[in-house]
């Protein structure tokens, strides 16, 4: 079932075309990763989803309702965490969490306490004294304590340390287990890689790549380090091989994922002594788009 659906979204700010036709769909129980460089249009997309920005054309439907016209209804069932969290400086973290949770009409006291403990937040401090990471924790605790059906998170972990990043990831997995959906915009590729069922890469207001991590991996290369008993000297004649370095019977190379089977078959004729392959990382894919063919030039 489609929880969030974006069709042909176009939005400009004066001369700046921020979104030039964005399409995406998030199903129930799915964690959807939205990645792209600064200024790509992630926050603009999210602001249209939240119904605070009206698109020039295109539609956003959440739970089958219109994000602009039915924003009030929709907001009862979504939780949102911005990248830059501003809080009332004179309220304590605990008071802000209570306020957000009560505004949503939910009251999960034990969940709130558990989250405060897991995120190691001191809720008695005034928000004005919190660091960026602590302000993010307040927003995340409020969001996770609210029990929403869709969580829209705009770079929610940029200020968290690795330990807290792990707590965040556990919370996302728990939400997913409950069948809830998550739309996660992120710069942290390892986070997207670990958590997301589907990923879209946005650049200059357009989605340039979309699919499961496996789908996207087919576009990239696998790194291989191998050794054979007999010399496989014709290795460089195979298709889809890059950056090949041969040192007597040892080989280091990159191979297009689609050609991997052929390379293994070829090497095995020469008796493989050792073979290590590392799957392409999202980072390789990302770099592929931001250097070379995908660059702005
Ligand atoms: P970041 O990762 O830096 O937050 P982003 O992917 O969220 O970037 P957006 O904030 O959506 O990108 O910006 C998309 C484009 O629209 C950028 O070129 C930005 O300069 C422009 N833009 C965003 N908000 C406004 C605004 N209020 N007025 C004019 N231009 C804007």
Short mmCIF file of C-alpha atoms and ligand atoms in Angstrom, two decimals:
data_model
loop_
_atom_site.label_atom_id
_atom_site.label_comp_id
_atom_site.label_asym_id
_atom_site.label_seq_id
_atom_site.Cartn_x
_atom_site.Cartn_y
_atom_site.Cartn_z
CA UNK A 1 0.00 0.00 0.00
CA UNK A 2 1.28 3.45 -0.88
CA UNK A 3 1.74 5.65 2.20
CA UNK A 4 3.46 8.54 0.47
CA UNK A 5 3.27 9.27 -3.24
CA UNK A 6 4.91 12.15 -5.07
CA UNK A 7 4.00 12.77 -8.72
CA UNK A 8 5.69 15.23 -11.06
CA UNK A 9 6.61 17.74 -8.38
CA UNK A 10 7.81 21.08 -9.71
CA UNK A 11 8.74 24.05 -7.55
CA UNK A 12 10.73 27.18 -8.27
CA UNK A 13 11.80 30.09 -6.09
CA UNK A 14 11.84 32.96 -8.58
CA UNK A 15 14.47 31.99 -11.13
CA UNK A 16 15.73 29.01 -9.12
CA UNK A 17 14.17 25.76 -10.30
CA UNK A 18 14.40 23.85 -7.02
CA UNK A 19 12.35 20.81 -8.13
CA UNK A 20 12.02 19.79 -11.76
CA UNK A 21 9.63 16.83 -11.68
CA UNK A 22 10.11 14.59 -8.66
CA UNK A 23 8.36 11.19 -8.52
CA UNK A 24 8.64 8.72 -5.68
CA UNK A 25 6.57 6.28 -3.67
CA UNK A 26 6.95 4.96 -0.14
CA UNK A 27 5.07 1.82 0.82
CA UNK A 28 3.89 0.65 4.21
CA UNK A 29 6.71 -0.56 6.45
CA UNK A 30 9.32 0.84 4.09
CA UNK A 31 12.32 2.98 4.97
CA UNK A 32 13.04 5.26 2.03
CA UNK A 33 16.39 7.02 1.73
CA UNK A 34 16.62 10.39 0.00
CA UNK A 35 20.18 11.46 -0.68
CA UNK A 36 21.77 14.28 -2.61
CA UNK A 37 24.27 17.11 -2.31
CA UNK A 38 23.60 20.51 -0.73
CA UNK A 39 20.98 22.46 -2.59
CA UNK A 40 19.68 19.41 -4.50
CA UNK A 41 16.08 19.98 -3.38
CA UNK A 42 15.65 17.59 -0.45
CA UNK A 43 14.30 20.13 2.03
CA UNK A 44 12.04 21.70 -0.60
CA UNK A 45 10.56 18.26 -1.36
CA UNK A 46 9.97 17.68 2.36
CA UNK A 47 8.37 21.10 2.84
CA UNK A 48 5.90 20.30 0.06
CA UNK A 49 5.20 16.93 1.71
CA UNK A 50 4.50 18.73 4.99
CA UNK A 51 2.05 21.07 3.24
CA UNK A 52 3.98 24.22 4.19
CA UNK A 53 4.98 24.91 0.61
CA UNK A 54 2.63 24.80 -2.36
CA UNK A 55 4.10 23.17 -5.47
CA UNK A 56 3.91 24.94 -8.86
CA UNK A 57 2.68 21.65 -10.27
CA UNK A 58 2.53 18.01 -9.33
CA UNK A 59 0.98 16.28 -6.34
CA UNK A 60 1.90 14.80 -3.00
CA UNK A 61 -0.46 12.27 -1.49
CA UNK A 62 0.03 10.99 2.04
CA UNK A 63 -2.29 8.22 3.28
CA UNK A 64 -4.19 8.88 0.04
CA UNK A 65 -4.89 12.51 1.04
CA UNK A 66 -3.63 15.72 -0.54
CA UNK A 67 -0.57 17.08 1.31
CA UNK A 68 -1.60 20.70 0.71
CA UNK A 69 -5.39 20.58 1.19
CA UNK A 70 -5.57 17.92 3.89
CA UNK A 71 -2.45 18.94 5.84
CA UNK A 72 -4.27 19.17 9.19
CA UNK A 73 -5.64 15.61 8.95
CA UNK A 74 -2.36 14.22 7.68
CA UNK A 75 -0.32 15.84 10.45
CA UNK A 76 -2.19 13.84 13.08
CA UNK A 77 -0.46 10.76 11.73
CA UNK A 78 3.01 11.98 10.80
CA UNK A 79 6.08 12.88 12.83
CA UNK A 80 8.67 15.28 11.46
CA UNK A 81 12.23 16.00 12.52
CA UNK A 82 14.09 18.86 10.82
CA UNK A 83 17.84 19.00 10.30
CA UNK A 84 18.17 22.25 12.23
CA UNK A 85 16.11 21.97 15.36
CA UNK A 86 15.10 25.25 17.04
CA UNK A 87 13.47 24.95 20.44
CA UNK A 88 12.10 27.38 23.00
CA UNK A 89 15.23 28.39 24.92
CA UNK A 90 13.50 28.81 28.29
CA UNK A 91 11.73 25.44 28.34
CA UNK A 92 13.57 22.31 29.42
CA UNK A 93 14.06 19.41 27.00
CA UNK A 94 11.56 17.34 28.99
CA UNK A 95 8.93 20.10 28.79
CA UNK A 96 9.37 20.40 25.02
CA UNK A 97 9.03 16.63 24.56
CA UNK A 98 5.85 16.65 26.68
CA UNK A 99 4.47 19.56 24.72
CA UNK A 100 5.01 17.88 21.35
CA UNK A 101 3.66 14.54 22.53
CA UNK A 102 0.54 16.18 24.07
CA UNK A 103 -0.06 18.28 20.96
CA UNK A 104 -0.35 15.04 19.08
CA UNK A 105 -2.84 13.76 21.62
CA UNK A 106 -0.81 10.70 22.48
CA UNK A 107 0.43 9.79 25.90
CA UNK A 108 3.07 7.11 26.06
CA UNK A 109 4.77 8.00 29.33
CA UNK A 110 6.89 4.85 29.55
CA UNK A 111 8.03 5.13 25.94
CA UNK A 112 9.07 8.73 26.56
CA UNK A 113 11.14 7.71 29.60
CA UNK A 114 12.70 4.81 27.75
CA UNK A 115 13.71 7.01 24.81
CA UNK A 116 15.20 9.69 27.09
CA UNK A 117 17.31 6.98 28.67
CA UNK A 118 18.37 5.40 25.39
CA UNK A 119 19.37 8.74 23.88
CA UNK A 120 21.09 9.70 27.17
CA UNK A 121 19.36 13.08 27.29
CA UNK A 122 19.27 15.18 30.43
CA UNK A 123 15.65 16.42 30.17
CA UNK A 124 16.00 18.88 33.06
CA UNK A 125 18.23 21.31 31.16
CA UNK A 126 16.93 24.43 29.43
CA UNK A 127 16.87 24.07 25.64
CA UNK A 128 18.90 27.26 25.29
CA UNK A 129 21.88 25.42 26.78
CA UNK A 130 21.64 22.33 24.54
CA UNK A 131 24.17 21.57 21.79
CA UNK A 132 22.95 20.87 18.23
CA UNK A 133 23.11 17.12 18.94
CA UNK A 134 21.05 17.47 22.11
CA UNK A 135 18.43 19.57 20.30
CA UNK A 136 18.22 16.83 17.68
CA UNK A 137 17.77 14.25 20.42
CA UNK A 138 14.82 16.24 21.82
CA UNK A 139 13.18 16.32 18.38
CA UNK A 140 13.86 12.62 17.77
CA UNK A 141 12.53 11.56 21.18
CA UNK A 142 9.40 13.65 20.63
CA UNK A 143 8.93 12.07 17.19
CA UNK A 144 9.52 8.48 18.29
CA UNK A 145 7.36 8.91 21.42
CA UNK A 146 4.46 10.16 19.32
CA UNK A 147 3.73 6.86 17.53
CA UNK A 148 3.11 8.11 14.02
CA UNK A 149 2.34 6.14 10.85
CA UNK A 150 4.87 8.05 8.74
CA UNK A 151 8.11 9.61 9.97
CA UNK A 152 9.57 12.36 7.79
CA UNK A 153 13.15 12.95 8.87
CA UNK A 154 15.28 15.66 7.24
CA UNK A 155 18.93 14.90 8.00
CA UNK A 156 18.03 14.07 11.59
CA UNK A 157 21.39 12.71 12.73
CA UNK A 158 23.94 15.20 11.42
CA UNK A 159 24.77 16.30 15.00
CA UNK A 160 24.71 12.89 16.71
CA UNK A 161 27.82 11.01 17.82
CA UNK A 162 28.34 7.41 16.55
CA UNK A 163 26.85 5.86 19.69
CA UNK A 164 23.66 7.89 19.37
CA UNK A 165 23.59 7.27 15.63
CA UNK A 166 23.36 3.59 16.54
CA UNK A 167 20.46 4.24 18.92
CA UNK A 168 18.75 6.14 16.12
CA UNK A 169 19.20 3.20 13.77
CA UNK A 170 17.72 0.80 16.34
CA UNK A 171 14.69 3.06 16.71
CA UNK A 172 14.16 3.12 12.94
CA UNK A 173 14.35 -0.68 12.80
CA UNK A 174 11.77 -0.95 15.59
CA UNK A 175 9.43 1.45 13.81
CA UNK A 176 9.78 -0.55 10.62
CA UNK A 177 8.96 -3.76 12.49
CA UNK A 178 5.73 -2.15 13.61
CA UNK A 179 4.84 -1.61 9.96
CA UNK A 180 5.39 2.17 10.00
CA UNK A 181 7.03 4.02 7.13
CA UNK A 182 10.02 6.34 7.18
CA UNK A 183 11.18 8.96 4.70
CA UNK A 184 14.79 9.72 5.58
CA UNK A 185 16.80 12.45 3.94
CA UNK A 186 20.44 11.99 4.78
CA UNK A 187 24.01 12.87 3.93
CA UNK A 188 25.30 9.89 5.86
CA UNK A 189 25.63 7.18 3.25
CA UNK A 190 26.40 4.36 5.70
CA UNK A 191 23.16 5.22 7.54
CA UNK A 192 21.13 5.04 4.32
CA UNK A 193 22.93 1.85 3.34
CA UNK A 194 22.12 0.15 6.65
CA UNK A 195 18.53 1.26 7.01
CA UNK A 196 16.83 1.90 3.72
CA UNK A 197 14.81 -0.49 1.60
CA UNK A 198 14.75 1.93 -1.29
CA UNK A 199 16.92 4.88 -2.19
CA UNK A 200 16.60 7.87 -4.47
CA UNK A 201 19.46 10.12 -5.41
CA UNK A 202 18.40 13.68 -6.13
CA UNK A 203 20.54 16.23 -7.93
CA UNK A 204 19.57 19.68 -9.16
CA UNK A 205 15.89 19.05 -8.51
CA UNK A 206 15.75 15.75 -10.40
CA UNK A 207 15.91 12.14 -9.27
CA UNK A 208 18.81 10.66 -11.14
CA UNK A 209 18.82 7.17 -9.65
CA UNK A 210 16.24 5.18 -7.76
CA UNK A 211 15.77 1.64 -6.53
CA UNK A 212 16.82 -0.87 -3.88
CA UNK A 213 20.46 -0.87 -2.86
CA UNK A 214 20.85 -4.06 -4.90
CA UNK A 215 19.33 -2.43 -7.98
CA UNK A 216 21.74 0.46 -7.63
CA UNK A 217 24.72 -1.76 -6.99
CA UNK A 218 24.36 -3.22 -10.45
CA UNK A 219 25.40 0.15 -11.74
CA UNK A 220 28.70 0.00 -9.92
CA UNK A 221 31.81 -2.13 -9.73
CA UNK A 222 33.02 -4.81 -7.38
CA UNK A 223 36.56 -4.63 -6.07
CA UNK A 224 38.51 -7.90 -6.39
CA UNK A 225 41.83 -9.01 -4.96
CA UNK A 226 42.80 -12.53 -6.12
CA UNK A 227 45.69 -14.92 -6.58
CA UNK A 228 45.92 -17.95 -8.89
CA UNK A 229 48.36 -20.85 -9.04
CA UNK A 230 48.99 -20.41 -12.76
CA UNK A 231 49.27 -17.08 -14.48
CA UNK A 232 46.01 -15.69 -15.87
CA UNK A 233 47.73 -13.31 -18.22
CA UNK A 234 44.79 -12.71 -20.53
CA UNK A 235 42.67 -11.29 -17.72
CA UNK A 236 42.86 -7.82 -19.22
CA UNK A 237 41.13 -9.05 -22.39
CA UNK A 238 37.86 -9.66 -20.50
CA UNK A 239 35.05 -7.14 -20.69
CA UNK A 240 34.00 -4.86 -17.85
CA UNK A 241 37.37 -4.76 -16.09
CA UNK A 242 38.97 -1.58 -14.78
CA UNK A 243 42.11 -0.52 -12.93
CA UNK A 244 43.72 -3.93 -13.31
CA UNK A 245 47.06 -4.37 -11.55
CA UNK A 246 48.90 -7.68 -12.12
CA UNK A 247 51.79 -8.66 -9.86
CA UNK A 248 52.95 -12.11 -11.09
CA UNK A 249 49.96 -14.32 -10.14
CA UNK A 250 48.22 -11.71 -7.97
CA UNK A 251 45.52 -9.47 -9.34
CA UNK A 252 43.75 -6.36 -8.11
CA UNK A 253 40.91 -5.06 -10.25
CA UNK A 254 37.44 -3.59 -10.40
CA UNK A 255 34.75 -5.34 -12.35
CA UNK A 256 31.27 -4.31 -13.42
CA UNK A 257 28.89 -6.28 -11.24
CA UNK A 258 27.21 -7.85 -14.30
CA UNK A 259 30.55 -9.30 -15.47
CA UNK A 260 31.57 -10.74 -12.10
CA UNK A 261 30.56 -14.34 -12.93
CA UNK A 262 32.66 -14.38 -16.11
CA UNK A 263 35.73 -13.10 -14.28
CA UNK A 264 35.43 -15.77 -11.57
CA UNK A 265 34.97 -18.47 -14.21
CA UNK A 266 38.01 -17.25 -16.10
CA UNK A 267 40.23 -17.10 -13.02
CA UNK A 268 39.14 -20.52 -11.82
CA UNK A 269 40.75 -22.08 -14.91
CA UNK A 270 44.08 -21.02 -13.44
CA UNK A 271 43.33 -22.47 -9.96
CA UNK A 272 42.31 -19.78 -7.55
CA UNK A 273 44.49 -19.69 -4.43
CA UNK A 274 42.77 -16.73 -2.79
CA UNK A 275 39.85 -14.52 -3.73
CA UNK A 276 38.42 -11.49 -1.96
CA UNK A 277 35.62 -9.34 -3.29
CA UNK A 278 34.09 -6.27 -1.70
CA UNK A 279 30.68 -5.14 -2.86
CA UNK A 280 30.38 -1.61 -4.15
CA UNK A 281 29.38 0.87 -1.50
CA UNK A 282 26.73 3.49 -1.83
CA UNK A 283 29.59 5.94 -1.56
CA UNK A 284 31.08 4.64 -4.82
CA UNK A 285 27.74 5.09 -6.49
CA UNK A 286 27.36 8.55 -5.07
CA UNK A 287 30.85 9.58 -6.17
CA UNK A 288 30.16 8.11 -9.59
CA UNK A 289 27.36 10.63 -9.96
CA UNK A 290 29.18 13.61 -8.55
CA UNK A 291 32.40 13.21 -10.41
CA UNK A 292 32.48 12.08 -14.03
CA UNK A 293 29.21 11.75 -15.92
CA UNK A 294 26.96 13.05 -13.20
CA UNK A 295 28.80 16.28 -12.47
CA UNK A 296 27.35 19.75 -12.90
CA UNK A 297 29.61 20.66 -15.82
P1 LIG B 1 20.82 20.97 1.86
O1 LIG B 1 21.34 19.58 1.89
O2 LIG B 1 21.91 21.98 1.72
O3 LIG B 1 19.86 21.30 2.95
P2 LIG B 1 18.61 20.59 -0.02
O4 LIG B 1 18.81 19.40 -0.89
O5 LIG B 1 17.72 20.43 1.15
O6 LIG B 1 20.04 21.13 0.44
P3 LIG B 1 16.91 22.79 -0.79
O7 LIG B 1 17.06 23.51 0.50
O8 LIG B 1 15.62 22.12 -1.06
O9 LIG B 1 18.10 21.75 -0.99
O10 LIG B 1 17.22 23.84 -1.95
C1 LIG B 1 17.02 23.57 -3.33
C2 LIG B 1 17.37 24.82 -4.14
O11 LIG B 1 16.42 25.86 -3.90
C3 LIG B 1 18.72 25.45 -3.81
O12 LIG B 1 19.27 25.93 -5.01
C4 LIG B 1 18.39 26.56 -2.86
O13 LIG B 1 19.36 27.59 -2.95
C5 LIG B 1 17.04 27.02 -3.38
N1 LIG B 1 16.18 27.57 -2.30
C6 LIG B 1 15.75 26.90 -1.21
N2 LIG B 1 14.93 27.68 -0.45
C7 LIG B 1 14.85 28.88 -1.09
C8 LIG B 1 14.15 30.11 -0.83
N3 LIG B 1 13.36 30.26 0.23
N4 LIG B 1 14.31 31.12 -1.72
C9 LIG B 1 15.09 30.97 -2.81
N5 LIG B 1 15.77 29.85 -3.13
C10 LIG B 1 15.66 28.80 -2.29
#
